[in-house]
């Protein structure tokens, strides 16, 4: 993808390649929320549409929302190719009033809402989209796992992220997630940790993939090359990959831990569904 054709850094590079590695997480979210034909489903910050596409195998009404048109174009092409063209795609920020209010019986977000800079506003948007008693399925990288560690390793080379300073991995810690959602009458009932394993031929292959799929890094490459710091960034990323490598013999396997959570929005009587037994 060309940076001139993207409206945000998420549209730069080949994030779709990373999304392919995360399809199993989207499938786990759909299974966890037990979607049926009676449900209306929202995939928040849907990216290339992993969760929306899988949800469309079960529900008649599915909407994907993302603020990067380049990713939505990929999602729409995938939906047409798979015969799921009835999915609606909305190009909008998660906080946009264009997102229908209190309409969806299932709201999903796989590694999406966690990156909204204002976490409180993101949680409020989640509540606004949820119908009374809605089931909410979330996947987020856990604190200390590989993706947050990569963010820390590269932070000296990148501009400060917008927002309040709370890390995206706040969404991947059960207690913090509970505190974040509680003011909006969304109760976490199930939270369990799982992992995605990324496999590569060697350290160089891993580094090239991680950079190629990280638009926020690619947009800074010209500046870092002018400053003579790009090679340093690559070396630091190589060091992280070696430190986190679980494979032997030159190959690379990286464990990326995430939290899979199921929550319930308040029902009309002010209560919430009991999800603890799910």
mmCIF file of C-alpha atoms in Angstrom:
data_model
loop_
_atom_site.group_PDB
_atom_site.id
_atom_site.type_symbol
_atom_site.label_atom_id
_atom_site.label_comp_id
_atom_site.label_asym_id
_atom_site.label_seq_id
_atom_site.Cartn_x
_atom_site.Cartn_y
_atom_site.Cartn_z
ATOM 1 C CA UNK A 1 0.000 0.000 0.000
ATOM 2 C CA UNK A 2 1.081 3.532 -0.698
ATOM 3 C CA UNK A 3 1.179 6.017 2.164
ATOM 4 C CA UNK A 4 -0.357 8.643 -0.166
ATOM 5 C CA UNK A 5 -3.406 6.432 -0.592
ATOM 6 C CA UNK A 6 -3.978 5.835 3.118
ATOM 7 C CA UNK A 7 -5.817 8.176 5.465
ATOM 8 C CA UNK A 8 -4.074 6.796 8.590
ATOM 9 C CA UNK A 9 -0.922 4.840 9.361
ATOM 10 C CA UNK A 10 -3.067 1.676 9.606
ATOM 11 C CA UNK A 11 -3.437 1.866 5.834
ATOM 12 C CA UNK A 12 0.300 2.004 5.211
ATOM 13 C CA UNK A 13 2.207 -1.196 4.574
ATOM 14 C CA UNK A 14 0.611 -4.635 4.525
ATOM 15 C CA UNK A 15 -1.372 -4.926 7.742
ATOM 16 C CA UNK A 16 -3.592 -7.429 5.921
ATOM 17 C CA UNK A 17 -0.744 -9.947 6.218
ATOM 18 C CA UNK A 18 -0.846 -9.648 9.990
ATOM 19 C CA UNK A 19 -4.639 -9.855 9.974
ATOM 20 C CA UNK A 20 -4.375 -13.221 8.203
ATOM 21 C CA UNK A 21 -2.378 -14.528 11.176
ATOM 22 C CA UNK A 22 -5.113 -13.352 13.564
ATOM 23 C CA UNK A 23 -8.150 -15.042 11.958
ATOM 24 C CA UNK A 24 -8.290 -17.746 14.627
ATOM 25 C CA UNK A 25 -8.749 -15.072 17.291
ATOM 26 C CA UNK A 26 -11.736 -13.667 15.406
ATOM 27 C CA UNK A 27 -13.191 -17.173 15.164
ATOM 28 C CA UNK A 28 -12.729 -17.614 18.923
ATOM 29 C CA UNK A 29 -14.597 -14.337 19.551
ATOM 30 C CA UNK A 30 -17.510 -15.450 17.393
ATOM 31 C CA UNK A 31 -17.640 -18.801 19.204
ATOM 32 C CA UNK A 32 -17.440 -17.132 22.610
ATOM 33 C CA UNK A 33 -20.361 -14.813 21.896
ATOM 34 C CA UNK A 34 -22.496 -17.689 20.525
ATOM 35 C CA UNK A 35 -23.847 -15.708 17.573
ATOM 36 C CA UNK A 36 -27.117 -16.914 16.039
ATOM 37 C CA UNK A 37 -29.330 -15.871 13.161
ATOM 38 C CA UNK A 38 -31.350 -13.667 15.490
ATOM 39 C CA UNK A 39 -28.359 -11.458 16.325
ATOM 40 C CA UNK A 40 -27.285 -8.129 14.883
ATOM 41 C CA UNK A 41 -23.485 -7.908 15.043
ATOM 42 C CA UNK A 42 -21.054 -4.994 15.070
ATOM 43 C CA UNK A 43 -17.334 -5.517 14.448
ATOM 44 C CA UNK A 44 -15.751 -2.399 15.986
ATOM 45 C CA UNK A 45 -12.434 -1.216 14.475
ATOM 46 C CA UNK A 46 -12.840 -4.155 12.124
ATOM 47 C CA UNK A 47 -9.716 -3.702 10.002
ATOM 48 C CA UNK A 48 -9.822 -6.171 7.120
ATOM 49 C CA UNK A 49 -13.012 -7.696 8.527
ATOM 50 C CA UNK A 50 -11.934 -10.960 10.160
ATOM 51 C CA UNK A 51 -14.630 -11.051 12.852
ATOM 52 C CA UNK A 52 -17.362 -9.576 10.663
ATOM 53 C CA UNK A 53 -16.800 -12.168 7.935
ATOM 54 C CA UNK A 54 -16.954 -15.091 10.351
ATOM 55 C CA UNK A 55 -19.966 -13.618 12.163
ATOM 56 C CA UNK A 56 -21.772 -13.391 8.811
ATOM 57 C CA UNK A 57 -21.823 -17.196 8.676
ATOM 58 C CA UNK A 58 -24.246 -17.060 11.615
ATOM 59 C CA UNK A 59 -26.056 -13.696 11.693
ATOM 60 C CA UNK A 60 -28.077 -11.979 8.984
ATOM 61 C CA UNK A 61 -27.158 -8.453 10.113
ATOM 62 C CA UNK A 62 -23.435 -7.659 10.347
ATOM 63 C CA UNK A 63 -21.770 -4.228 10.301
ATOM 64 C CA UNK A 64 -18.049 -3.498 10.248
ATOM 65 C CA UNK A 65 -16.733 -0.094 11.335
ATOM 66 C CA UNK A 66 -13.202 1.196 10.807
ATOM 67 C CA UNK A 67 -11.677 4.606 10.166
ATOM 68 C CA UNK A 68 -9.166 3.428 7.544
ATOM 69 C CA UNK A 69 -10.794 3.141 4.117
ATOM 70 C CA UNK A 70 -7.908 1.089 2.710
ATOM 71 C CA UNK A 71 -8.607 -1.686 5.208
ATOM 72 C CA UNK A 72 -12.359 -1.497 4.592
ATOM 73 C CA UNK A 73 -11.738 -1.869 0.863
ATOM 74 C CA UNK A 74 -9.934 -5.137 1.591
ATOM 75 C CA UNK A 75 -12.748 -6.237 3.911
ATOM 76 C CA UNK A 76 -15.389 -5.483 1.281
ATOM 77 C CA UNK A 77 -13.440 -7.353 -1.395
ATOM 78 C CA UNK A 78 -13.129 -10.344 0.915
ATOM 79 C CA UNK A 79 -16.861 -10.285 1.648
ATOM 80 C CA UNK A 80 -17.723 -10.223 -2.057
ATOM 81 C CA UNK A 81 -15.279 -13.021 -2.868
ATOM 82 C CA UNK A 82 -16.704 -15.213 -0.109
ATOM 83 C CA UNK A 83 -20.342 -14.576 -0.965
ATOM 84 C CA UNK A 84 -20.978 -12.506 2.169
ATOM 85 C CA UNK A 85 -21.658 -9.256 0.328
ATOM 86 C CA UNK A 86 -24.597 -8.340 2.624
ATOM 87 C CA UNK A 87 -22.183 -7.094 5.323
ATOM 88 C CA UNK A 88 -22.346 -3.299 5.718
ATOM 89 C CA UNK A 89 -19.054 -1.432 5.996
ATOM 90 C CA UNK A 90 -18.906 2.021 7.594
ATOM 91 C CA UNK A 91 -15.815 4.212 7.341
ATOM 92 C CA UNK A 92 -15.896 6.114 10.618
ATOM 93 C CA UNK A 93 -14.019 6.635 13.828
ATOM 94 C CA UNK A 94 -15.205 4.382 16.646
ATOM 95 C CA UNK A 95 -16.485 7.484 18.432
ATOM 96 C CA UNK A 96 -18.420 8.759 15.408
ATOM 97 C CA UNK A 97 -22.166 9.425 15.649
ATOM 98 C CA UNK A 98 -22.445 7.475 12.390
ATOM 99 C CA UNK A 99 -22.259 4.267 14.436
ATOM 100 C CA UNK A 100 -25.886 3.204 15.154
ATOM 101 C CA UNK A 101 -26.819 3.520 18.823
ATOM 102 C CA UNK A 102 -28.131 0.672 21.017
ATOM 103 C CA UNK A 103 -28.777 -1.497 17.980
ATOM 104 C CA UNK A 104 -26.447 -4.486 18.230
ATOM 105 C CA UNK A 105 -27.054 -7.624 20.264
ATOM 106 C CA UNK A 106 -23.402 -8.638 19.777
ATOM 107 C CA UNK A 107 -20.467 -6.221 19.676
ATOM 108 C CA UNK A 108 -16.999 -7.526 18.815
ATOM 109 C CA UNK A 109 -13.540 -5.984 18.704
ATOM 110 C CA UNK A 110 -10.409 -7.982 17.939
ATOM 111 C CA UNK A 111 -7.322 -5.867 18.642
ATOM 112 C CA UNK A 112 -9.233 -2.766 17.564
ATOM 113 C CA UNK A 113 -10.810 -0.603 20.264
ATOM 114 C CA UNK A 114 -7.726 -1.081 22.409
ATOM 115 C CA UNK A 115 -5.901 1.365 20.109
ATOM 116 C CA UNK A 116 -8.399 4.207 20.486
ATOM 117 C CA UNK A 117 -6.334 6.854 22.349
ATOM 118 C CA UNK A 118 -9.127 7.805 24.778
ATOM 119 C CA UNK A 119 -10.002 4.536 26.536
ATOM 120 C CA UNK A 120 -12.931 5.980 28.449
ATOM 121 C CA UNK A 121 -14.461 7.326 25.257
ATOM 122 C CA UNK A 122 -13.921 3.972 23.556
ATOM 123 C CA UNK A 123 -15.695 2.158 26.394
ATOM 124 C CA UNK A 124 -18.556 4.658 26.164
ATOM 125 C CA UNK A 125 -18.809 4.061 22.407
ATOM 126 C CA UNK A 126 -18.985 0.329 23.085
ATOM 127 C CA UNK A 127 -21.898 0.914 25.443
ATOM 128 C CA UNK A 128 -23.705 3.232 23.009
ATOM 129 C CA UNK A 129 -23.580 0.646 20.233
ATOM 130 C CA UNK A 130 -24.822 -2.175 22.478
ATOM 131 C CA UNK A 131 -28.495 -3.057 22.708
ATOM 132 C CA UNK A 132 -29.838 -3.857 26.204
ATOM 133 C CA UNK A 133 -28.366 -7.172 27.314
ATOM 134 C CA UNK A 134 -25.882 -7.279 24.429
ATOM 135 C CA UNK A 135 -22.993 -9.725 24.467
ATOM 136 C CA UNK A 136 -19.600 -8.065 24.071
ATOM 137 C CA UNK A 137 -16.564 -9.997 22.860
ATOM 138 C CA UNK A 138 -13.112 -8.430 23.075
ATOM 139 C CA UNK A 139 -9.572 -9.546 22.259
ATOM 140 C CA UNK A 140 -6.572 -7.467 23.333
ATOM 141 C CA UNK A 141 -2.846 -8.038 23.790
ATOM 142 C CA UNK A 142 -1.905 -8.647 27.422
ATOM 143 C CA UNK A 143 0.576 -6.424 29.293
ATOM 144 C CA UNK A 144 4.105 -7.754 28.886
ATOM 145 C CA UNK A 145 3.261 -9.876 25.835
ATOM 146 C CA UNK A 146 5.150 -9.563 22.566
ATOM 147 C CA UNK A 147 3.158 -6.801 20.868
ATOM 148 C CA UNK A 148 3.336 -4.360 23.808
ATOM 149 C CA UNK A 149 7.020 -5.284 24.179
ATOM 150 C CA UNK A 150 7.576 -4.427 20.534
ATOM 151 C CA UNK A 151 5.896 -1.084 21.123
ATOM 152 C CA UNK A 152 8.245 -0.360 24.016
ATOM 153 C CA UNK A 153 11.325 -1.424 22.043
ATOM 154 C CA UNK A 154 10.466 0.902 19.157
ATOM 155 C CA UNK A 155 9.122 3.827 21.214
ATOM 156 C CA UNK A 156 12.477 5.713 21.270
ATOM 157 C CA UNK A 157 12.258 5.999 17.488
ATOM 158 C CA UNK A 158 8.605 6.980 17.113
ATOM 159 C CA UNK A 159 6.498 10.018 18.030
ATOM 160 C CA UNK A 160 4.593 9.878 21.281
ATOM 161 C CA UNK A 161 1.178 8.278 20.739
ATOM 162 C CA UNK A 162 -1.907 10.456 21.247
ATOM 163 C CA UNK A 163 -4.145 10.016 24.245
ATOM 164 C CA UNK A 164 -3.965 9.917 28.007
ATOM 165 C CA UNK A 165 -0.866 7.773 28.255
ATOM 166 C CA UNK A 166 -2.687 4.575 29.252
ATOM 167 C CA UNK A 167 -1.242 1.690 27.199
ATOM 168 C CA UNK A 168 -3.475 -0.201 24.742
ATOM 169 C CA UNK A 169 -2.714 -3.400 26.678
ATOM 170 C CA UNK A 170 -4.905 -2.036 29.489
ATOM 171 C CA UNK A 171 -7.700 -3.768 27.560
ATOM 172 C CA UNK A 172 -5.793 -7.042 27.896
ATOM 173 C CA UNK A 173 -5.716 -7.135 31.706
ATOM 174 C CA UNK A 174 -8.893 -8.461 33.321
ATOM 175 C CA UNK A 175 -9.002 -6.157 36.337
ATOM 176 C CA UNK A 176 -8.271 -3.040 34.271
ATOM 177 C CA UNK A 177 -10.841 -4.050 31.652
ATOM 178 C CA UNK A 178 -13.454 -4.601 34.358
ATOM 179 C CA UNK A 179 -12.786 -1.136 35.781
ATOM 180 C CA UNK A 180 -12.930 0.398 32.320
ATOM 181 C CA UNK A 181 -16.306 -1.123 31.436
ATOM 182 C CA UNK A 182 -18.029 -0.958 34.840
ATOM 183 C CA UNK A 183 -19.067 2.736 34.599
ATOM 184 C CA UNK A 184 -20.971 1.849 31.431
ATOM 185 C CA UNK A 185 -22.879 -1.045 33.024
ATOM 186 C CA UNK A 186 -20.948 -3.661 31.052
ATOM 187 C CA UNK A 187 -19.980 -6.637 33.193
ATOM 188 C CA UNK A 188 -17.075 -8.919 32.356
ATOM 189 C CA UNK A 189 -18.150 -12.529 32.860
ATOM 190 C CA UNK A 190 -15.451 -14.575 31.120
ATOM 191 C CA UNK A 191 -11.798 -13.660 30.670
ATOM 192 C CA UNK A 192 -9.142 -16.119 29.612
ATOM 193 C CA UNK A 193 -5.668 -15.874 28.170
ATOM 194 C CA UNK A 194 -4.602 -17.493 24.932
ATOM 195 C CA UNK A 195 -1.836 -17.008 22.383
ATOM 196 C CA UNK A 196 -1.163 -16.522 18.706
ATOM 197 C CA UNK A 197 2.105 -18.077 17.535
ATOM 198 C CA UNK A 198 3.935 -16.313 14.714
ATOM 199 C CA UNK A 199 6.446 -18.508 12.866
ATOM 200 C CA UNK A 200 9.258 -17.305 10.596
ATOM 201 C CA UNK A 201 12.233 -18.751 8.748
ATOM 202 C CA UNK A 202 14.731 -16.691 10.755
ATOM 203 C CA UNK A 203 15.210 -13.421 12.649
ATOM 204 C CA UNK A 204 15.525 -11.362 9.477
ATOM 205 C CA UNK A 205 12.305 -12.830 8.103
ATOM 206 C CA UNK A 206 10.526 -11.980 11.370
ATOM 207 C CA UNK A 207 11.847 -8.430 11.429
ATOM 208 C CA UNK A 208 10.869 -7.774 7.826
ATOM 209 C CA UNK A 209 7.341 -9.059 8.440
ATOM 210 C CA UNK A 210 6.862 -7.059 11.636
ATOM 211 C CA UNK A 211 8.014 -3.837 9.971
ATOM 212 C CA UNK A 212 6.115 -4.498 6.749
ATOM 213 C CA UNK A 213 2.853 -4.861 8.683
ATOM 214 C CA UNK A 214 3.423 -1.884 11.026
ATOM 215 C CA UNK A 215 2.291 1.233 9.213
ATOM 216 C CA UNK A 216 3.129 3.530 12.126
ATOM 217 C CA UNK A 217 6.753 2.391 11.807
ATOM 218 C CA UNK A 218 6.911 2.625 8.024
ATOM 219 C CA UNK A 219 5.707 6.224 7.951
ATOM 220 C CA UNK A 220 8.678 7.188 10.128
ATOM 221 C CA UNK A 221 11.269 5.335 8.045
ATOM 222 C CA UNK A 222 12.266 8.295 5.784
ATOM 223 C CA UNK A 223 12.902 10.492 8.826
ATOM 224 C CA UNK A 224 14.827 7.792 10.666
ATOM 225 C CA UNK A 225 16.962 7.072 7.599
ATOM 226 C CA UNK A 226 17.799 10.777 7.294
ATOM 227 C CA UNK A 227 18.761 10.773 10.970
ATOM 228 C CA UNK A 228 20.841 7.615 10.555
ATOM 229 C CA UNK A 229 18.685 5.735 13.097
ATOM 230 C CA UNK A 230 16.817 3.220 10.943
ATOM 231 C CA UNK A 231 19.538 0.575 11.265
ATOM 232 C CA UNK A 232 19.427 1.033 15.052
ATOM 233 C CA UNK A 233 15.680 0.407 15.026
ATOM 234 C CA UNK A 234 16.191 -2.794 13.038
ATOM 235 C CA UNK A 235 18.876 -3.959 15.474
ATOM 236 C CA UNK A 236 16.637 -3.344 18.482
ATOM 237 C CA UNK A 237 13.794 -5.246 16.832
ATOM 238 C CA UNK A 238 16.151 -8.125 16.006
ATOM 239 C CA UNK A 239 17.232 -8.215 19.653
ATOM 240 C CA UNK A 240 13.611 -8.403 20.835
ATOM 241 C CA UNK A 241 12.822 -11.205 18.388
ATOM 242 C CA UNK A 242 15.826 -13.207 19.609
ATOM 243 C CA UNK A 243 14.865 -12.652 23.239
ATOM 244 C CA UNK A 244 11.281 -13.831 22.626
ATOM 245 C CA UNK A 245 12.094 -16.672 20.235
ATOM 246 C CA UNK A 246 10.753 -20.077 21.316
ATOM 247 C CA UNK A 247 12.177 -22.026 18.376
ATOM 248 C CA UNK A 248 15.592 -23.586 17.830
ATOM 249 C CA UNK A 249 17.902 -24.197 14.892
ATOM 250 C CA UNK A 250 17.669 -20.701 13.437
ATOM 251 C CA UNK A 251 13.900 -20.651 12.975
ATOM 252 C CA UNK A 252 11.711 -18.202 14.888
ATOM 253 C CA UNK A 253 8.447 -18.720 16.749
ATOM 254 C CA UNK A 254 7.022 -15.860 18.766
ATOM 255 C CA UNK A 255 4.222 -16.277 21.284
ATOM 256 C CA UNK A 256 1.790 -13.338 21.294
ATOM 257 C CA UNK A 257 -0.467 -13.604 24.323
ATOM 258 C CA UNK A 258 -3.896 -11.986 24.387
ATOM 259 C CA UNK A 259 -6.954 -11.773 26.642
ATOM 260 C CA UNK A 260 -10.246 -13.093 25.279
ATOM 261 C CA UNK A 261 -13.158 -11.559 27.185
ATOM 262 C CA UNK A 262 -16.933 -11.949 27.143
ATOM 263 C CA UNK A 263 -19.024 -9.252 28.812
ATOM 264 C CA UNK A 264 -22.705 -8.325 29.023
ATOM 265 C CA UNK A 265 -24.335 -4.923 28.671
ATOM 266 C CA UNK A 266 -27.028 -3.984 31.148
ATOM 267 C CA UNK A 267 -30.470 -5.381 30.377
ATOM 268 C CA UNK A 268 -33.560 -3.184 30.315
ATOM 269 C CA UNK A 269 -34.264 -3.911 33.983
ATOM 270 C CA UNK A 270 -30.846 -2.602 34.959
ATOM 271 C CA UNK A 271 -29.335 -6.042 35.460
ATOM 272 C CA UNK A 272 -26.835 -7.952 33.355
ATOM 273 C CA UNK A 273 -26.782 -11.440 31.961
ATOM 274 C CA UNK A 274 -24.899 -14.029 33.980
ATOM 275 C CA UNK A 275 -21.987 -15.064 31.755
ATOM 276 C CA UNK A 276 -19.894 -16.811 34.348
ATOM 277 C CA UNK A 277 -21.136 -20.234 33.293
ATOM 278 C CA UNK A 278 -20.288 -19.739 29.599
#
